[in-house]
Coordinates of C-alpha atoms in Angstrom, one line a residue:
Chain A
M745 CA 0.0 0.0 0.1
S746 CA 1.4 3.6 -1.0
F747 CA 1.0 6.2 1.6
D748 CA 3.1 9.4 2.6
P749 CA 4.1 8.8 6.1
A750 CA 4.2 11.2 8.8
I751 CA 7.4 11.0 10.5
T752 CA 8.6 13.1 13.4
L753 CA 12.3 13.8 13.9
F754 CA 13.7 15.1 17.2
S755 CA 17.2 16.6 16.3
C756 CA 19.9 17.9 18.6
H757 CA 20.4 21.6 18.0
Y758 CA 24.0 21.1 17.0
T759 CA 23.5 18.5 14.7
S760 CA 20.7 20.1 12.8
Q761 CA 21.7 23.8 13.1
Q762 CA 22.9 23.8 9.3
S763 CA 19.9 21.8 8.2
C764 CA 17.7 24.7 9.2
A765 CA 19.6 27.4 7.5
E766 CA 17.5 29.5 5.1
G767 CA 14.4 28.1 6.7
G768 CA 15.2 24.6 5.7
K769 CA 15.2 25.4 2.0
E770 CA 18.7 23.8 1.5
L771 CA 17.3 20.4 3.0
E772 CA 14.5 20.7 0.7
Q773 CA 16.7 21.2 -2.3
L774 CA 18.7 18.1 -1.2
G775 CA 15.5 15.9 -1.4
F776 CA 14.9 15.5 2.4
P777 CA 11.5 14.0 2.6
A778 CA 8.6 16.5 3.0
G779 CA 7.0 14.3 5.3
I780 CA 9.4 14.7 8.1
D781 CA 8.6 17.2 10.8
L782 CA 11.7 18.4 12.4
V783 CA 11.6 19.3 16.1
R784 CA 14.9 20.8 17.3
V785 CA 15.9 20.3 21.0
P786 CA 18.7 21.9 22.9
C787 CA 20.1 18.3 23.7
T788 CA 18.6 14.9 22.7
G789 CA 19.4 13.8 26.3
K790 CA 16.6 16.1 27.3
L791 CA 13.9 13.9 25.5
Q792 CA 11.7 12.0 27.7
V793 CA 10.2 8.6 26.8
T794 CA 6.7 10.3 27.1
T795 CA 7.8 12.9 24.4
L796 CA 8.5 10.1 21.8
L797 CA 5.2 8.4 22.8
K798 CA 3.3 11.5 22.5
A799 CA 4.4 11.9 18.8
F800 CA 2.9 8.5 18.3
E801 CA -0.1 9.5 20.2
D802 CA -0.4 12.5 17.7
G803 CA -0.3 10.6 14.6
A804 CA 3.3 9.9 13.6
D805 CA 4.0 6.8 11.5
G806 CA 7.5 6.7 12.7
V807 CA 9.7 8.7 15.1
Y808 CA 13.5 9.1 15.1
V809 CA 16.3 11.0 17.0
V810 CA 19.4 12.6 15.6
G811 CA 22.0 13.4 18.1
C812 CA 25.7 14.0 18.4
P813 CA 28.2 11.0 17.8
E814 CA 28.3 9.0 21.2
D815 CA 31.9 9.7 21.8
G816 CA 31.4 13.4 20.8
C817 CA 28.3 14.6 22.5
H818 CA 28.3 18.2 23.2
N819 CA 26.9 17.8 26.5
V820 CA 29.0 14.4 27.1
K821 CA 26.1 12.0 27.5
G822 CA 23.0 13.4 26.0
S823 CA 23.0 11.4 22.8
A824 CA 23.7 8.3 24.9
R825 CA 20.8 9.1 27.1
A826 CA 18.4 9.6 24.1
A827 CA 19.6 6.2 22.6
K828 CA 18.5 4.5 26.0
R829 CA 15.1 6.3 25.7
V830 CA 14.6 5.3 22.1
A831 CA 15.4 1.9 23.0
A832 CA 12.8 1.9 25.8
V833 CA 10.2 3.1 23.3
R834 CA 11.1 0.3 20.8
D835 CA 10.5 -2.1 23.5
A836 CA 7.3 -0.7 24.5
L837 CA 6.1 -0.6 21.0
E838 CA 7.1 -4.3 20.6
E839 CA 5.2 -5.0 23.7
L840 CA 2.0 -3.4 22.2
G841 CA 2.6 -5.6 19.0
V842 CA 4.0 -2.7 16.9
E843 CA 7.2 -2.8 14.9
G844 CA 10.1 -1.7 16.8
E845 CA 11.8 -0.2 13.8
R846 CA 9.2 2.7 13.9
V847 CA 11.4 4.5 16.3
Q848 CA 15.2 4.9 15.6
M849 CA 18.2 6.6 16.9
Y850 CA 21.0 8.1 14.7
H851 CA 24.1 9.5 15.9
L852 CA 25.5 12.1 13.2
P853 CA 28.3 14.8 13.3
R854 CA 27.4 18.4 13.4
G855 CA 26.4 20.3 10.3
L856 CA 24.7 19.5 7.2
H857 CA 26.2 16.3 6.0
P858 CA 25.0 14.0 3.4
E859 CA 24.3 11.5 6.3
F860 CA 21.4 13.8 7.8
V861 CA 19.6 13.7 4.4
A862 CA 20.4 10.2 4.0
K863 CA 19.0 8.9 7.3
G864 CA 16.0 11.0 6.7
K865 CA 15.3 9.1 3.2
E866 CA 16.0 5.7 5.0
M867 CA 13.6 6.5 7.7
D868 CA 10.9 7.5 5.1
S869 CA 11.7 4.2 3.2
R870 CA 11.6 2.3 6.3
I871 CA 8.1 3.4 7.3
R872 CA 6.7 3.4 3.8
G873 CA 7.6 -0.4 3.9
L874 CA 5.9 -0.8 7.4
G875 CA 2.7 1.2 6.3
P876 CA 0.8 3.3 8.4
S877 CA 1.0 3.3 12.2
P878 CA -1.6 1.0 13.7
F879 CA -2.2 3.7 16.2
Chain B
M196 CA 13.3 0.3 49.4
I197 CA 10.3 -2.0 48.0
V198 CA 11.5 -2.7 44.3
A199 CA 9.1 -3.4 41.6
E200 CA 8.7 -3.7 37.8
R201 CA 6.0 -2.8 35.4
K202 CA 3.8 -5.5 34.4
P203 CA 3.7 -6.5 30.6
M204 CA 1.6 -4.1 28.6
G205 CA -0.5 -6.9 27.5
E206 CA -1.6 -7.7 31.0
I207 CA -2.5 -4.1 31.9
I208 CA -4.4 -3.4 28.7
E209 CA -6.4 -6.6 29.4
M210 CA -7.4 -5.0 33.0
V211 CA -8.7 -2.1 31.4
Q212 CA -10.1 -3.2 28.0
D213 CA -13.8 -2.7 29.2
C214 CA -13.0 0.8 30.8
K215 CA -13.8 4.2 29.2
K216 CA -12.2 6.4 31.7
I217 CA -9.2 5.5 34.1
L218 CA -6.9 7.3 36.4
V219 CA -3.3 6.2 36.5
L220 CA -2.3 6.7 40.2
A221 CA 1.4 6.9 40.9
C222 CA 3.1 6.7 44.2
R223 CA 5.9 9.1 45.2
G224 CA 7.5 6.4 47.6
C225 CA 9.6 3.5 47.0
V226 CA 8.6 2.8 43.5
T227 CA 9.4 6.4 42.4
V228 CA 13.0 5.7 43.8
C229 CA 13.2 2.4 41.8
S230 CA 11.8 4.1 38.8
A231 CA 8.7 2.0 38.3
G232 CA 5.8 3.6 39.5
G233 CA 6.5 7.4 40.2
E234 CA 4.9 10.1 38.4
R235 CA 7.3 10.0 35.3
E236 CA 6.4 6.1 34.8
A237 CA 2.7 6.8 35.3
E238 CA 2.9 9.2 32.5
I239 CA 4.8 6.6 30.3
L240 CA 2.1 4.1 31.3
S241 CA -0.7 6.3 30.4
S242 CA 0.5 6.8 27.0
L243 CA 1.0 3.3 26.5
I244 CA -2.6 2.4 27.6
R245 CA -3.8 5.1 25.3
L246 CA -1.8 3.7 22.3
G247 CA -2.6 0.0 23.1
M248 CA -6.4 0.6 23.5
K249 CA -6.3 2.7 20.3
K250 CA -4.4 -0.3 18.5
A251 CA -7.2 -2.5 19.9
G252 CA -9.8 0.0 18.2
K253 CA -11.0 1.2 21.5
S254 CA -11.0 4.5 23.1
I255 CA -10.2 5.2 26.5
E256 CA -9.7 8.5 28.4
V257 CA -6.5 8.3 30.7
A258 CA -5.8 10.9 33.5
T259 CA -2.7 10.5 35.6
A260 CA -2.2 11.7 39.1
S261 CA 0.0 10.8 42.3
L262 CA -0.2 10.6 46.0
V263 CA 2.6 11.0 48.3
R264 CA 2.4 7.4 49.3
Q265 CA -0.4 4.7 48.7
C266 CA 0.3 2.9 52.1
D267 CA -1.1 5.5 54.6
R268 CA -4.7 6.1 55.3
E269 CA -4.2 9.8 55.4
Y270 CA -2.9 9.9 51.5
I271 CA -5.4 7.3 50.5
D272 CA -8.1 9.9 51.6
E273 CA -6.9 12.1 48.9
I274 CA -8.4 9.7 46.3
D275 CA -11.7 11.4 47.3
Q276 CA -10.8 14.4 45.1
F277 CA -11.2 12.2 42.1
K278 CA -14.6 10.6 43.2
D279 CA -16.9 12.9 40.9
D280 CA -14.5 12.4 37.8
G281 CA -16.4 9.3 36.8
Y282 CA -13.3 6.8 36.6
D283 CA -14.3 3.4 35.9
A284 CA -11.1 2.2 37.6
I285 CA -7.8 3.3 39.0
V286 CA -4.6 1.6 37.9
S287 CA -2.1 2.0 40.6
T288 CA 1.7 2.2 40.0
A289 CA 2.3 1.6 43.7
C290 CA 3.7 -1.6 45.2
G291 CA 1.0 -4.3 46.1
V292 CA 0.7 -2.6 49.4
G293 CA -0.8 0.5 47.7
V294 CA -3.1 -1.5 45.7
N295 CA -4.3 -3.4 48.9
F296 CA -4.8 0.0 50.8
I297 CA -6.8 1.4 48.1
S298 CA -9.1 -1.9 48.0
N299 CA -9.4 -1.9 51.8
L300 CA -10.2 1.6 52.2
R301 CA -12.4 2.5 49.2
K302 CA -15.0 -0.2 48.7
D303 CA -16.5 1.5 45.7
T304 CA -13.3 1.9 43.6
M305 CA -12.0 -0.7 41.4
V306 CA -8.1 -0.7 41.5
Y307 CA -5.7 -2.7 39.1
P308 CA -2.0 -3.3 39.7
A309 CA 0.3 -1.9 37.2
L310 CA 3.4 -3.4 38.8
N311 CA 4.8 -6.5 39.9
T312 CA 6.2 -6.0 43.3
T313 CA 9.4 -8.0 43.6
F314 CA 11.5 -7.4 46.8
F315 CA 13.1 -5.4 49.4
G316 CA 16.4 -4.1 47.7
G317 CA 19.0 -1.5 47.1
S318 CA 20.6 0.1 44.1
A319 CA 24.4 0.1 44.4
K320 CA 24.6 0.7 40.6
Q321 CA 22.4 3.0 38.6
G322 CA 19.5 1.0 36.9
E323 CA 20.1 -2.1 38.9
W324 CA 18.5 -3.2 42.1
T325 CA 19.4 -6.3 44.2
E326 CA 17.4 -8.1 47.1
Q327 CA 18.9 -7.5 50.5
C328 CA 16.3 -8.3 52.9
A329 CA 13.4 -10.8 53.1
G330 CA 11.3 -9.1 55.9
C331 CA 11.4 -12.3 57.9
G332 CA 10.7 -10.6 61.2
D333 CA 13.6 -12.2 63.2
C334 CA 16.9 -10.4 62.0
V335 CA 20.0 -12.4 62.1
L336 CA 22.1 -9.7 60.7
H337 CA 24.2 -9.2 63.9
L338 CA 25.5 -12.6 63.6
T339 CA 26.3 -12.7 60.0
G340 CA 28.3 -9.5 59.4
G341 CA 25.5 -7.4 58.4
L342 CA 24.7 -9.8 55.3
C343 CA 21.3 -11.5 55.2
P344 CA 21.4 -15.3 54.7
V345 CA 17.4 -15.3 54.5
A346 CA 17.4 -12.9 51.4
R347 CA 20.7 -13.5 49.8
C348 CA 21.2 -17.3 50.2
A349 CA 19.4 -19.2 47.4
K350 CA 18.5 -21.7 50.1
S351 CA 18.1 -19.4 52.8
L352 CA 20.5 -21.4 54.9
M353 CA 21.3 -20.7 58.4
N354 CA 24.5 -22.5 58.4
G355 CA 26.1 -22.2 55.2
P356 CA 27.8 -22.2 52.9
C357 CA 26.4 -25.3 51.1
G358 CA 28.3 -27.7 48.8
G359 CA 27.4 -25.7 45.7
S360 CA 29.5 -22.5 46.7
V361 CA 32.4 -22.4 44.2
D362 CA 35.0 -19.6 44.2
G363 CA 32.5 -17.2 45.9
T364 CA 29.6 -17.9 43.8
C365 CA 26.3 -19.6 44.1
E366 CA 25.6 -22.7 42.2
I367 CA 22.3 -21.2 40.8
H368 CA 24.1 -18.5 38.8
S369 CA 27.7 -17.8 38.1
D370 CA 27.1 -13.9 38.8
V371 CA 25.3 -14.4 41.9
E372 CA 27.4 -14.2 45.1
C373 CA 27.6 -16.9 47.9
V374 CA 26.5 -14.9 50.7
W375 CA 27.9 -17.1 53.1
Q376 CA 31.4 -16.9 51.5
S377 CA 30.9 -13.1 52.0
I378 CA 29.8 -13.6 55.7
H379 CA 32.7 -15.7 56.3
D380 CA 35.3 -13.2 54.6
R381 CA 33.6 -10.2 56.3
L382 CA 33.5 -11.9 59.8
G383 CA 37.2 -12.7 59.3
S384 CA 38.0 -9.2 58.7
F385 CA 36.6 -8.1 62.1
D386 CA 38.3 -11.2 63.5
K387 CA 35.3 -12.6 64.1
S388 CA 35.7 -16.1 62.2
A389 CA 34.7 -17.9 65.3
Q390 CA 31.0 -16.8 64.9
M391 CA 31.2 -19.1 62.0
E392 CA 31.7 -22.2 64.2
V393 CA 28.4 -21.4 66.2
I394 CA 25.7 -23.7 64.9
A395 CA 22.4 -21.7 64.4
P396 CA 19.3 -23.6 65.8
I397 CA 16.6 -24.6 63.9
R398 CA 14.7 -21.5 62.9
D399 CA 11.1 -20.6 63.9
W400 CA 9.5 -19.3 60.8
S401 CA 6.3 -18.1 62.1
S402 CA 7.7 -14.5 62.1
S403 CA 8.2 -14.6 58.6
G404 CA 4.6 -15.0 57.2
H405 CA 4.4 -18.6 57.6
G406 CA 2.0 -17.8 60.6
G407 CA -0.3 -15.8 58.7
P408 CA -0.5 -12.1 57.7
R409 CA 1.7 -10.1 60.1
K410 CA 0.7 -7.0 62.1
V411 CA 2.5 -4.6 64.2
V412 CA 0.7 -2.6 66.9
R413 CA 2.6 0.3 68.8
E414 CA 0.3 1.2 71.7
D415 CA 2.5 4.1 72.4
L416 CA 1.4 5.5 68.8
T417 CA -2.3 4.4 68.7
V418 CA -5.1 6.8 69.7

């Protein structure tokens, strides 16, 4: 079944700062999927499990977090904490009989690297493959 | 503290499947400290219940609140502030004591347990809790170097170690310490190894709950 997934991305301020230049136009030009709603946070370590679950409650088909490299987080352990919470949400989704792959964590370097766009496309493709959220 | 873990979501969804409106009630006591049933965990559980019910094609209204503790009458009385809100049930994220107390004191309130209450324990390492006390009602810690053979020996031996103790570990699992080895080592470090030679008599387990539900009455505190 073909559909346009709604995906929520929570991205570290530092990782995404270049991505938001010129109101995100550059991202758009690079083919960043239009269905991804980018939410910037000061540090992904601030994200709570409830924040990620709320995105699903609000209708997201997939949710992912982009934070600093594990060994180079601006706030030392912020992205490592985020990865733990993403893992907790994945476990909870699976407990509810929902594909855990609907939530992902990526560690990327600062700035607008090709990986930022590539991971967006990867997430978009993954969720298209899974289909609409069962929630 | 009392240590607990959230029940599997399938079990909790099954409990509330016929409800239209529930209150997830957190406890700010032990289960907050062990990150199983505090306000944060109650918020997570509320979200998961909404998602789980939605997936099952059912709608449910879920509110979240918390009490200081759910093991004292004065705090249970605060539940009355919700009585006009029309909840079909309370899902308590307290330990089993809290669920019992609500059931005891609020005859018209259906209450479901969100947690499996596990043991009396402590956390020496973040994210990890271990059993330290069995609440047996007849403490022997003064004889065992402060280490509990009732809770921490797999066989609750009073005269250990048994033949399954190997290199300081228990035969039930290689990552479980033999508490009797630890007792021996610790008594030795205080020059009290002779205590190991004293045979503990056959124990009267009636104080540990084998004599029925236990009760403590303090006449100096009753009014």
